[in-house]
Structure formats: structure tokens, C-alpha cells
Amino acid sequence: MWKQPYFVIGLSIIAFFLVGSFVYEWIWGNVPRQIYYIMEGGRAVEGAPISPNWQFPLGSDEFGYDLLGKLMLGAKYTILAALAVGAVRMLIAVPLGYILGTYLDKHRKWISSLADSMHYIPLTLFAAFVLTPVLWMPPEGFTNTIWERIGIQVVIMALLTVPIVAILIANEAALLLDKEYILAAKTLGAGRLRIIRQHLYPQMREKIAVLYGQQVMETFIVFAHLGLLKLFLGGTKVSYDPMFGDPPMSISYEWAGLFGSTFRYLQSAPWLPLAPVLFIGLTIFAVSLMMEGYLRSKNPKVKKLRKAKVEEPLVEWNREQLRHNLVRIKEQEMVKAEE
Amino acid sequence: MKLLLRFFIAIAGIILASSLPILIAGWLQGEWRWNIYFESIQTTLQELWPIHEIAFFNYRAQRPMPLFPNVLEYITYSLQILFLALLAAVVVSLVLTVVTMLLSEKSRERVQMALYFLESIPDLLIIMLAQLAVVLFFKQTGILVSKIAAVGDDRIYWLPVLCLAILPTIQLYRLAMLTFQEEERQMYVDLARALGFSKVYIVLVHMFRNAVISVFFQSKKTMWFMLSNLFILELMFNLPGIMLFLRDNMYPAGFLVAVFSFFLPMFFLYSYGEWYFVRRMRGKGAV
């Protein structure tokens, strides 16, 4: 796994964001540098938002905060939350799927069509619908802390697609249960728990890993979508002041919030919404690189299959004999013809 | 009969989901509000009947709006965009798959690798780049290719459809490539080749028929993904569709109407497709 270039590149991108995020906060504190205008020859040439230049690779936002700094500070929230959503989801769905596939196999059909109805509800919509009471700040302010809210959001988002993932695993497990070696194990007296532990889980380990990667990717997308709906990771700060109300704001610098709160600047300052989405895309790309690398390290024969033209000595010998005999017959025929 | 059962189970699932925020809000306060949850489901269902009297308050128009015919217009517009994009994605991806199948093994591998990584582009990025590109093109040449935002009840078609179709095309393309390659290893392909049929003929006639079935069965996930995308698309283009309408009506009855407007056509499409393909497979045996 560690020798696969794809896996290592993907991992290092994610590690860069995570480590960079903590290091940035450790060195420069949790407020990015701020600049109101750029001076050139004694005159201010550009005010905030400043477009990308060498000093500020991604420019600055409308209040003059360095966008790269904001993105780096926010990386840890977004990435860790997405990883956590995937992990919680798998932790619930995998055992549930196995139970459905083995103990409750008779009920699998109707439970699966119940879970199937999830496929008609757009995930983003469902998430927004369910999460609004959690994340939208009520007029009297939040009663819980930001970490509590992030925790609740992670658990809810994880639970949303548990039925679909569990059914996927249950169907897969049911397919494997029909194999002969499982039957043999059963005949030898293996209980269901032992079959799950010893046969089903090892067989599906790779599939589960890939599924986890897919869940993480999907979560990033849903985070971004929720950002567009102004539902930010860890809650949305809403100003209820009727006169000078600020627009809804994210409490941390997480990426969905950076995107969602700047989307309306798309035409005037395109780097503001584009940079967070690019970062999200880059992270998703890193996850898919890791998945590909992981799969390649597990089945290296994918490449070798095509070179399966192995020279087999027996086949060669047979061919040689055939050629030999053919030549002899031909010679005999020619001798006969001459006579 | 079985179909009817599945239909009702799916409806039950959606109805159960529609009042979920109440449970969650209760859970946040540390209590289980099962009673209020079921009451909410009950009142929601009562609101839905009779169907002619459903009305929602609309912020754009600043007045309540009946389901028929006003909201229905939103629904048809959304469905038009969704199905146009789906059609485009299916056609383009299948054509591209057939073309790629005629290429050599090595270039096929490259295409697949590229597709795999292209899938990680977020949909938001595509929409934003499209909008920026249209504006840039307009500034350069003075030609407005398409409107990038709908004002009032304007209807714009081709740019949203294009944006919505790109990612599903990539997904379906990759999916179809995998199934076609799987199909290529079957015996009948070898036989056909041995009989001297050309590669184009085998791919187009024999493999296509069989591969399309399994592409169809796997396309549900793409459809699900498209629904989320449609939601985002309507927000970003400010399209007067059902999703945007729903955002202003985030309560159980609005949620139910919006979800049902997708659920009904999609469920029938998939059920019909399944019925058709299963019958064909049984009737003819292996083609």
C-alpha cells in the first residue's frame, strides 16, 4: 500500500491540509492576516477584496482577510468532519448490514424496498431539511457549544444514508452466504457470528474500504451543497437585527461556509467562491487517488492479467512435435508423388 | 402486485422521513417526541387531502399559491430539465462508450483512468465555471450564449441542462465502460468474432443489448445524485423550479409534495424498465 504512488500522493495532499491547518494556527494564531489595501508608489491601488497576487496567492475577502489563511485554518474542520461522518456511518452500517444479511435474511426484501425509497429523496435536500433545526441559529442564540453542534451534525449526516449503505452490505453478504465454503463451515458447526467474523468480513474488507472512501467523497459534496444553503458546519450565525443585519455567517472558517457566504461575489470577485470549491475538489481527488492506490496494492494482478501469455514447456513441446510430424508427412507425400 | 407493495412501502418511507426534523429537534432537547412526530405525520396527511386545496405561501409572489396549476408549473419545469439532462447523459455516454470500445486496449485504459479522476470534480465547480465562461464570452464578443440566471418566471433551458448532464455523463460513461468490458469476456463475443463479424457489429448489436440492461440497473445511484445536483442547479441559476420553491417551504407538506413530484415519474420509469428488461431476458433467454 505504501509503495503505490497514487496512495502516497493522495495521502500527502490530505496530510498537507490537516498538518498545515494545525501548524498555521499554532504559528499565526486563529485569525488570518488582514490587509485593507495594497500600496504601490505611495498610493493605494487596490482595496479589499484584493485579487490574487504574489503576496496573497488567493487574494483576500471583502474584509481584507487573507483567503489562503482562512482556507488553511478551516481545513481541519471540514476534512475531519467528513472523515468522521464516513467513519460513523460505516461503524453503524457494517454491523447492521451483516445482521440484516445473516440473522434477518427473511426480512431483507421489504426492508430493502423501504430503504430504496431514500433513492428518491435528494440527499442534499434531506440533509438541509433535517439539519435546519440544528444549525440555524434561533433568535435567542445557540444553547450548545460549537463542538456539540459539529458532533450532532456529524451523527445526523452519518445516519441519513445508513439504510442505503447497510442494505448494500446486506445484499453483498447474502451473495457470499450462498458460496460453498460457507456451507461447509456451517456443516462443521460454525455459528453465524463466527461466519461473519471469519468469512464475510475478511472477504469484504476491500469493498468496505472503498465504500468508506465513497462516503467521505459524498460527504464533502453535501457539505458544499449545505454551504450554498447557508447551513454551515458547526452552525450558522444569523443576525436578527432588522436594520443592520449581517448576512448569515459561518462560525469557523470551514470550507463550506467560505463558499456559501461568498457565492454572491462570483462575478465581481470569482476567486472568493472558486477557491474553497477548488480545495474541496482537490481533497475529493486526493481521496479517490488513495482509493485507487489501495485497490491496486490489493489486486496487483489487474496489470499482469494481460501478460498471461506465459510460455508453457509442455505446450511448446507439443507444438514442436506437431510441426515435426507435419514436415515428415509432407516429405512422405512428396516422395510418393515423385514415384 | 409485488410492484404495488413496493410502491406503498416506498411511499411509507418518504412519509416517515417527512416529519423527521421534529424528532431531531426533540432529540436536541434530550427527549423523544414520538407523539408530536406521529401527530405531525397525521396533520400532514390531512393537509394533503383533498389534493385540490393544497396551497403554499410563496415569497416571490407574496401570496399563497395553489398546487394546481401554479406549483404544477414549477414541477413540470424541473422535471423537464431533469429528464432532458438524463436523456442527454444516457445518449452521450452510450455513444462515447461504443466509440471507446473500438479503440485499442491501452487507450481504453487511459480513458477509464481519466474518467475515474474526472468524477471527483464537484458539481458546484462546473456550474460556477459555466456561469463565468458565459459572462467572459459575453464581455469578449458581445454575444449572450445563454442567460445565467432566471429573473421572475423566465425559463432557460440549455445551459442548466448542460451543467446538469456533465457529471452524470461521466459517471454513466465509466459505468458503461466497465459493463461493456465485462461483457467482452463472455463466450458469445468470442464466437461472434470467430464467425467473422466485424468489431463494430459485435459491439453495436450483440454486446450493446446485453450491457444496456446492467447499465440500467446500476443507474439508480446516478439518478439519485442528479436529484441533489438539480437542487443546487436551481439555486445557483435561480430557476423557478420545484426545488427552489421547496426552499421557501421547508415544512413537512412542502417536502412531501416536492419529493413526490420526483418520486412518481422516477418510480414508474424504473418499474417499467425493470419489467421490460426482465421480461425480455426471460422471453428470449440469453441473447
XYZ file of C-alpha atoms in Angstrom:
626
model
C 0.000 0.000 0.000
C 2.759 2.416 0.913
C 4.572 1.753 -2.331
C 1.657 2.763 -4.508
C 2.337 6.252 -5.876
C -1.390 7.028 -6.127
C -1.998 6.210 -2.495
C 1.020 8.171 -1.272
C 0.156 11.259 -3.324
C -3.445 11.238 -2.122
C -2.426 10.756 1.467
C 0.152 13.521 1.324
C -2.385 16.017 -0.065
C -4.752 15.324 2.805
C -1.932 15.249 5.345
C -0.690 18.577 3.995
C -4.055 20.218 4.581
C -4.507 18.737 8.027
C -0.988 19.306 9.340
C -0.836 22.695 7.633
C -4.069 23.692 9.297
C -2.834 22.944 12.794
C 0.631 24.391 12.157
C -0.878 27.593 10.768
C -2.996 28.052 13.854
C -0.015 27.266 16.068
C 2.242 29.832 14.397
C -0.055 32.672 13.394
C -2.997 32.167 15.711
C -6.561 31.604 14.575
C -7.094 34.911 12.800
C -5.662 35.188 9.277
C -3.658 38.273 8.375
C -5.699 41.230 7.307
C -4.906 43.983 4.830
C -7.223 46.743 3.717
C -5.451 47.971 0.601
C -2.315 47.481 -1.418
C 0.101 50.412 -1.678
C 2.116 50.971 -4.772
C 4.356 54.024 -5.097
C 2.673 55.704 -2.152
C -0.844 55.263 -3.484
C -3.458 52.704 -2.697
C -4.050 50.733 -5.876
C -6.482 48.113 -4.720
C -8.807 47.798 -1.777
C -10.358 44.697 -0.291
C -11.325 42.278 -1.756
C -7.848 42.054 -3.251
C -7.412 39.840 -6.276
C -4.808 37.058 -6.200
C -1.205 38.247 -6.382
C 2.207 37.002 -5.304
C 1.877 38.192 -1.747
C -1.632 36.789 -1.337
C -1.818 33.746 -3.613
C -5.588 33.517 -3.355
C -6.408 37.147 -2.732
C -8.401 38.396 0.182
C -12.064 38.573 1.090
C -14.297 41.597 1.324
C -12.965 42.446 4.795
C -9.335 42.087 3.731
C -8.639 38.736 5.380
C -6.153 36.545 3.543
C -8.174 33.830 1.799
C -5.402 31.223 1.801
C -5.039 31.683 5.542
C -8.768 31.244 6.016
C -8.773 28.111 3.908
C -5.849 26.639 5.802
C -7.476 27.411 9.134
C -10.740 25.860 8.006
C -9.197 22.706 6.510
C -9.182 20.787 9.757
C -12.878 21.290 10.454
C -14.047 20.246 7.011
C -11.711 17.308 6.482
C -12.004 15.864 9.969
C -15.785 16.241 9.926
C -16.073 14.475 6.563
C -13.803 11.650 7.703
C -15.840 11.358 10.891
C -19.163 11.261 9.025
C -17.875 8.421 6.849
C -16.477 6.562 9.860
C -19.628 6.841 11.972
C -21.744 5.803 9.021
C -19.653 2.713 8.345
C -19.458 1.813 12.034
C -23.236 1.712 12.192
C -23.963 0.380 8.718
C -21.492 -2.513 8.579
C -22.721 -4.427 11.648
C -26.301 -3.576 10.724
C -25.735 -4.873 7.209
C -24.274 -8.118 8.481
C -27.167 -8.601 10.885
C -29.623 -7.960 8.044
C -27.761 -10.294 5.733
C -27.467 -13.196 8.156
C -29.958 -13.103 11.014
C -32.777 -11.223 9.283
C -32.364 -12.606 5.805
C -36.095 -13.322 5.530
C -36.965 -9.672 6.075
C -34.249 -8.336 3.821
C -36.596 -7.870 0.857
C -39.071 -5.451 2.356
C -36.500 -3.605 4.429
C -34.534 -3.095 1.264
C -37.511 -1.621 -0.561
C -38.121 0.686 2.392
C -34.513 1.853 2.223
C -34.921 2.098 -1.523
C -37.370 4.961 -1.076
C -34.366 7.016 0.091
C -33.168 6.958 -3.501
C -35.973 9.310 -4.472
C -35.155 11.967 -1.901
C -32.301 14.230 -2.976
C -29.664 13.786 -0.307
C -28.800 17.474 -0.017
C -32.434 18.398 0.359
C -32.965 15.766 3.011
C -29.865 16.854 4.900
C -30.908 20.501 4.746
C -34.422 19.641 5.821
C -33.292 17.641 8.825
C -30.348 19.808 9.848
C -32.053 23.194 9.768
C -33.284 22.995 13.388
C -29.766 22.086 14.492
C -27.670 24.552 12.549
C -29.775 27.651 12.022
C -29.243 29.985 14.953
C -32.511 30.709 16.764
C -33.189 34.374 17.682
C -32.083 33.819 21.259
C -28.747 32.338 20.221
C -27.356 28.844 20.382
C -27.696 26.976 23.626
C -24.977 24.438 22.880
C -21.276 24.796 22.042
C -19.807 24.630 18.544
C -18.232 21.223 19.185
C -21.550 19.819 20.334
C -23.192 21.096 17.173
C -20.451 19.668 14.964
C -20.875 16.358 16.772
C -24.637 16.378 16.282
C -24.282 17.321 12.631
C -21.774 14.533 12.033
C -24.015 11.937 13.664
C -27.135 13.065 11.800
C -25.401 13.214 8.445
C -23.951 9.791 9.112
C -27.359 8.377 9.976
C -29.040 9.790 6.864
C -27.677 7.216 4.445
C -27.088 4.375 6.896
C -30.101 2.456 5.485
C -28.734 2.541 1.936
C -25.221 1.503 2.927
C -26.482 -1.196 5.284
C -28.678 -2.700 2.583
C -25.746 -2.658 0.171
C -23.646 -4.616 2.651
C -26.510 -6.963 3.497
C -27.041 -7.836 -0.174
C -23.341 -8.404 -0.634
C -23.218 -10.608 2.469
C -26.238 -12.591 1.298
C -24.477 -13.262 -2.009
C -21.416 -14.550 -0.188
C -23.539 -16.689 2.126
C -24.558 -18.845 -0.826
C -20.971 -19.853 -1.509
C -19.979 -23.449 -0.897
C -17.275 -22.833 1.639
C -19.790 -21.091 3.889
C -21.996 -24.143 3.622
C -19.003 -26.271 4.551
C -18.279 -24.051 7.520
C -21.897 -24.306 8.606
C -21.818 -28.085 8.349
C -18.738 -28.131 10.532
C -20.749 -26.292 13.146
C -19.757 -22.661 12.730
C -22.222 -20.211 14.218
C -23.427 -17.110 12.417
C -21.164 -14.830 14.400
C -18.154 -16.928 13.536
C -19.093 -16.930 9.855
C -19.374 -13.153 9.894
C -16.052 -12.727 11.644
C -14.056 -15.380 9.867
C -15.512 -15.412 6.368
C -17.716 -12.462 5.490
C -15.640 -9.678 6.964
C -12.266 -10.693 5.508
C -13.930 -11.259 2.125
C -15.446 -7.815 2.079
C -12.696 -5.795 3.681
C -11.669 -4.145 0.413
C -15.227 -3.371 -0.568
C -15.818 -1.771 2.808
C -12.690 0.346 2.442
C -13.806 1.567 -0.976
C -17.288 2.230 0.341
C -15.777 4.320 3.112
C -13.868 6.385 0.582
C -17.041 6.945 -1.421
C -18.918 8.026 1.678
C -16.230 10.579 2.509
C -16.348 11.988 -1.020
C -20.114 12.199 -0.929
C -19.946 13.977 2.422
C -17.655 16.664 1.043
C -20.148 17.328 -1.735
C -23.052 17.506 0.700
C -21.098 19.900 2.922
C -20.549 22.173 -0.058
C -24.211 21.973 -1.028
C -25.288 22.780 2.507
C -22.910 25.730 2.410
C -24.830 27.072 -0.548
C -27.999 26.802 1.527
C -26.263 28.779 4.275
C -26.183 25.813 6.611
C -22.580 25.766 7.725
C -20.585 23.175 9.565
C -20.992 23.866 13.251
C -23.889 26.246 12.851
C -24.851 29.429 11.070
C -24.645 32.720 12.886
C -27.698 34.709 11.924
C -28.139 38.342 12.670
C -31.728 39.118 13.585
C -31.135 42.854 13.610
C -33.783 44.171 11.204
C -31.785 47.272 10.226
C -28.111 46.396 10.110
C -28.328 42.630 9.916
C -25.154 40.908 8.778
C -25.590 38.153 6.248
C -25.616 34.644 7.750
C -22.084 33.735 8.734
C -20.111 30.636 9.464
C -18.696 30.393 12.966
C -15.468 28.678 11.985
C -13.504 29.085 8.747
C -14.667 25.760 7.365
C -14.754 25.489 3.583
C -18.481 25.137 3.049
C -19.025 28.380 4.898
C -16.302 30.171 2.973
C -18.011 29.119 -0.216
C -21.594 29.645 0.825
C -21.108 33.121 2.235
C -19.197 34.393 -0.815
C -21.205 32.820 -3.588
C -22.871 36.108 -4.472
C -19.446 37.569 -5.363
C -18.992 35.060 -8.193
C -18.958 37.695 -10.928
C -17.158 40.511 -9.098
C -14.536 38.520 -7.178
C -14.597 34.993 -8.607
C -11.664 33.778 -6.510
C -13.719 34.042 -3.343
C -16.205 31.235 -4.067
C -13.951 29.364 -6.507
C -11.005 28.781 -4.162
C -12.940 26.891 -1.451
C -14.671 24.730 -4.048
C -11.335 24.035 -5.724
C -9.929 22.986 -2.368
C -12.899 20.701 -1.788
C -12.410 19.249 -5.265
C -8.715 18.720 -4.566
C -9.485 16.860 -1.359
C -12.055 14.666 -3.094
C -9.475 13.990 -5.783
C -6.965 13.025 -3.066
C -9.446 10.570 -1.575
C -10.088 8.967 -4.958
C -6.328 8.715 -5.536
C -5.961 6.922 -2.207
C -8.776 4.528 -3.092
C -7.229 3.691 -6.444
C -3.809 3.166 -4.866
C -5.281 0.969 -2.163
C -7.114 -1.185 -4.705
C -4.025 -1.540 -6.843
C -1.964 -2.668 -3.890
C -4.591 -5.291 -3.039
C -5.026 -6.745 -6.532
C -1.747 -6.295 -8.360
C -2.823 -8.902 -10.901
C -5.026 -6.363 -12.663
C -1.977 -5.375 -14.672
C -0.435 -8.792 -15.038
C -3.528 -10.471 -16.425
C -2.867 -9.168 -19.863
C 0.652 -10.565 -19.921
C -0.737 -14.005 -19.256
C 0.862 -15.346 -22.415
C 3.174 -17.492 -20.338
C 5.281 -19.917 -22.312
C 4.376 -23.358 -21.126
C 7.026 -26.002 -21.826
C 4.500 -28.773 -22.440
C 2.536 -26.764 -24.975
C 5.766 -25.781 -26.702
C 6.885 -29.406 -26.871
C 3.546 -30.479 -28.341
C 3.740 -27.777 -30.947
C 7.264 -28.794 -31.839
C 6.161 -32.406 -32.238
C 3.240 -31.425 -34.420
C 5.431 -29.350 -36.683
C 7.901 -32.196 -36.884
C 5.255 -34.722 -37.827
C 3.681 -32.423 -40.374
C 7.008 -31.963 -42.064
C 7.536 -35.738 -42.128
C 4.113 -36.403 -43.634
C 4.690 -33.750 -46.229
C 8.032 -35.292 -47.139
C 6.447 -38.715 -47.440
C 3.766 -37.292 -49.715
C 6.358 -35.665 -51.898
C 8.303 -38.917 -52.113
C 5.118 -40.713 -53.115
C 4.313 -38.104 -55.718
C 7.766 -38.494 -57.264
C 7.315 -42.224 -57.514
C -48.991 -6.992 -7.007
C -45.426 -7.043 -5.787
C -44.931 -3.743 -7.534
C -47.882 -2.221 -5.737
C -46.490 -3.391 -2.405
C -43.120 -1.851 -3.176
C -44.825 1.346 -4.217
C -46.638 1.638 -0.907
C -43.588 0.738 1.136
C -41.629 3.455 -0.648
C -44.394 5.987 -0.011
C -44.455 4.996 3.642
C -40.705 5.547 3.829
C -40.985 9.035 2.371
C -43.844 9.976 4.693
C -41.914 8.741 7.716
C -38.960 10.852 6.608
C -41.035 13.973 6.093
C -41.535 14.708 9.781
C -38.051 13.720 10.881
C -36.930 17.267 11.829
C -39.420 17.203 14.703
C -37.794 14.116 16.143
C -34.371 15.678 15.737
C -35.414 18.928 17.355
C -36.792 16.929 20.257
C -33.663 14.844 20.448
C -31.624 18.046 20.784
C -33.640 18.947 23.858
C -32.981 15.485 25.190
C -36.435 13.987 24.849
C -38.231 11.633 22.495
C -41.149 13.339 20.870
C -42.810 10.334 19.304
C -46.270 11.714 19.994
C -45.657 15.024 18.259
C -43.920 13.155 15.448
C -46.901 10.979 14.711
C -49.288 13.877 15.168
C -47.282 15.837 12.613
C -47.464 12.953 10.169
C -51.195 12.794 10.703
C -51.793 16.516 10.161
C -49.523 16.479 7.132
C -51.511 13.689 5.586
C -54.740 15.502 6.334
C -53.379 18.611 4.670
C -52.715 16.623 1.532
C -56.338 15.703 1.127
C -58.281 16.957 -0.828
C -55.462 17.480 -3.250
C -57.053 20.469 -4.991
C -56.928 22.634 -1.937
C -53.235 22.411 -1.180
C -51.713 25.863 -1.208
C -48.356 27.238 -0.205
C -47.357 30.719 0.663
C -44.981 31.944 -1.986
C -42.432 34.621 -1.173
C -41.707 35.541 -4.738
C -45.319 36.290 -5.465
C -46.120 37.354 -1.876
C -49.337 35.394 -1.829
C -50.497 31.851 -1.247
C -50.269 29.619 -4.241
C -52.464 26.630 -5.021
C -50.867 23.369 -6.075
C -52.888 23.305 -9.279
C -51.961 24.834 -11.623
C -49.239 27.147 -10.263
C -46.995 24.784 -8.367
C -47.529 22.187 -11.046
C -45.816 24.537 -13.477
C -42.726 24.562 -11.272
C -42.816 20.809 -11.108
C -43.039 20.338 -14.857
C -40.188 22.763 -15.441
C -37.938 20.896 -13.011
C -38.890 17.560 -14.482
C -38.239 18.835 -17.988
C -34.722 19.864 -17.057
C -34.085 16.666 -15.156
C -35.217 14.345 -17.907
C -33.623 16.321 -20.708
C -30.326 16.111 -18.833
C -30.833 12.424 -18.168
C -31.580 11.754 -21.809
C -28.536 13.735 -22.903
C -26.331 11.928 -20.395
C -27.541 8.483 -21.441
C -27.211 9.122 -25.170
C -23.818 10.818 -24.990
C -22.329 8.283 -22.593
C -23.514 5.304 -24.637
C -22.212 6.780 -27.893
C -18.870 7.529 -26.273
C -18.713 4.034 -24.807
C -19.304 2.381 -28.149
C -16.626 4.566 -29.730
C -14.137 3.829 -26.947
C -14.805 0.110 -27.158
C -13.483 0.210 -30.722
C -10.178 1.649 -29.566
C -7.164 -0.353 -28.517
C -6.843 -1.819 -25.045
C -4.225 0.645 -23.958
C -6.072 3.831 -24.857
C -9.191 2.387 -23.277
C -7.342 2.010 -20.022
C -6.252 5.633 -20.194
C -9.785 6.825 -20.849
C -11.023 4.899 -17.855
C -8.351 6.304 -15.599
C -9.169 9.840 -16.730
C -12.867 9.239 -16.147
C -12.227 7.916 -12.682
C -10.484 11.111 -11.684
C -12.869 13.396 -13.561
C -15.607 12.047 -11.345
C -14.136 13.874 -8.376
C -14.952 17.312 -9.799
C -17.606 18.920 -7.612
C -20.786 19.888 -9.418
C -20.605 23.371 -7.938
C -17.331 23.967 -9.735
C -18.847 23.033 -13.089
C -21.813 25.346 -12.607
C -19.664 28.268 -11.489
C -17.183 27.830 -14.311
C -20.034 27.668 -16.803
C -21.502 30.893 -15.485
C -18.125 32.623 -15.515
C -17.418 31.371 -19.020
C -20.724 32.696 -20.346
C -20.075 36.124 -18.874
C -16.490 36.177 -20.132
C -17.648 35.184 -23.592
C -20.262 37.913 -23.475
C -17.679 40.524 -22.490
C -15.329 39.456 -25.259
C -17.739 39.103 -28.130
C -20.976 40.703 -27.038
C -22.930 37.531 -27.719
C -25.017 36.247 -24.858
C -24.969 32.483 -25.299
C -27.489 31.883 -22.577
C -28.850 33.674 -19.582
C -27.036 32.730 -16.413
C -29.872 33.495 -14.066
C -33.588 33.458 -14.465
C -35.473 36.580 -13.495
C -39.043 36.106 -12.384
C -40.611 33.213 -14.192
C -38.201 33.117 -17.105
C -37.334 29.729 -18.411
C -33.833 28.979 -19.543
C -33.011 25.574 -20.821
C -29.831 24.599 -22.476
C -27.185 25.880 -20.076
C -28.751 24.301 -16.963
C -29.321 21.069 -18.845
C -25.693 21.068 -19.959
C -24.423 21.712 -16.429
C -26.677 19.045 -15.001
C -25.738 16.497 -17.648
C -21.931 16.667 -17.463
C -21.281 14.719 -14.261
C -23.907 12.012 -14.843
C -22.450 11.565 -18.330
C -19.034 10.907 -16.832
C -20.468 8.510 -14.261
C -22.571 6.607 -16.770
C -19.701 6.533 -19.243
C -17.434 4.879 -16.688
C -20.160 2.506 -15.589
C -20.943 1.547 -19.183
C -17.262 1.030 -19.965
C -16.981 -1.394 -17.047
C -20.051 -3.385 -18.082
C -19.047 -3.475 -21.742
C -15.610 -4.747 -20.845
C -17.139 -7.352 -18.595
C -19.398 -8.341 -21.481
C -16.470 -8.605 -23.844
C -15.068 -11.533 -21.891
C -18.222 -13.604 -22.499
C -18.089 -16.615 -24.769
C -20.592 -15.402 -27.303
C -18.364 -12.471 -28.210
C -15.536 -14.866 -28.993
C -17.905 -16.953 -31.031
C -19.179 -13.986 -32.997
C -15.633 -12.882 -33.666
C -14.705 -16.375 -34.804
C -17.668 -16.344 -37.162
C -16.154 -13.295 -38.777
C -18.429 -10.500 -37.654
C -16.742 -7.130 -37.549
C -15.890 -5.487 -34.255
C -18.338 -2.635 -34.832
C -21.166 -5.051 -35.492
C -20.449 -7.132 -32.398
C -20.216 -4.108 -30.118
C -23.250 -2.381 -31.522
C -25.624 -5.284 -31.886
C -24.662 -8.109 -29.568
C -22.859 -6.550 -26.665
C -24.979 -3.422 -26.597
C -28.184 -5.322 -25.995
C -26.845 -7.176 -23.004
C -24.757 -4.431 -21.472
C -27.549 -1.858 -21.558
C -29.574 -3.951 -19.140
C -26.989 -3.939 -16.433
C -26.210 -0.267 -17.026
C -29.876 0.422 -16.461
C -29.973 -1.456 -13.187
C -26.935 0.375 -11.909
C -28.058 3.831 -12.991
C -30.284 4.411 -9.965
C -27.412 5.832 -7.992
C -26.636 8.302 -10.771
C -30.246 9.373 -10.744
C -30.115 9.965 -7.001
C -27.001 12.034 -7.452
C -28.682 14.038 -10.204
C -31.541 14.965 -7.901
C -29.137 16.616 -5.474
C -27.463 18.359 -8.356
C -30.759 19.629 -9.676
C -31.459 21.192 -6.326
C -28.142 23.052 -6.351
C -28.584 23.984 -10.000
C -31.934 25.620 -9.372
C -30.466 27.582 -6.513
C -27.469 28.800 -8.470
C -29.344 29.667 -11.640
C -32.322 30.945 -9.691
C -34.560 28.721 -11.792
C -38.270 28.773 -10.997
C -38.415 25.056 -10.266
C -39.849 22.907 -7.531
C -36.588 22.727 -5.586
C -36.318 26.466 -5.237
C -39.955 26.517 -4.309
C -39.295 23.957 -1.630
C -36.530 26.008 -0.067
C -39.144 28.597 0.863
C -41.472 25.896 2.141
C -39.310 23.807 4.399
C -42.067 22.072 6.273
C -43.425 18.548 6.025
C -46.227 19.143 3.499
C -43.956 21.089 1.124
C -41.290 18.447 1.450
C -43.777 15.707 0.649
C -45.142 17.464 -2.447
C -41.637 18.123 -3.763
C -40.379 14.614 -3.155
C -43.496 13.026 -4.618
C -43.186 15.091 -7.773
C -39.893 13.292 -8.446
C -40.783 10.024 -6.901
C -43.810 9.292 -9.075
C -42.223 9.663 -12.538
C -38.957 8.068 -11.464
C -40.622 5.134 -9.787
C -42.704 4.420 -12.855
C -39.733 4.799 -15.147
C -37.690 2.335 -13.140
C -40.514 -0.105 -12.589
C -41.358 -0.104 -16.271
C -37.699 -0.530 -17.191
C -37.274 -3.414 -14.795
C -40.432 -5.092 -16.001
C -39.425 -4.635 -19.644
C -35.875 -5.913 -19.240
C -36.815 -8.815 -17.022
C -39.480 -9.902 -19.482
C -37.050 -9.648 -22.371
C -34.434 -11.651 -20.528
C -36.941 -14.365 -19.652
C -38.595 -14.426 -23.046
C -35.534 -14.869 -25.141
C -33.075 -16.399 -22.738
C -29.525 -15.251 -23.261
C -29.330 -13.185 -26.408
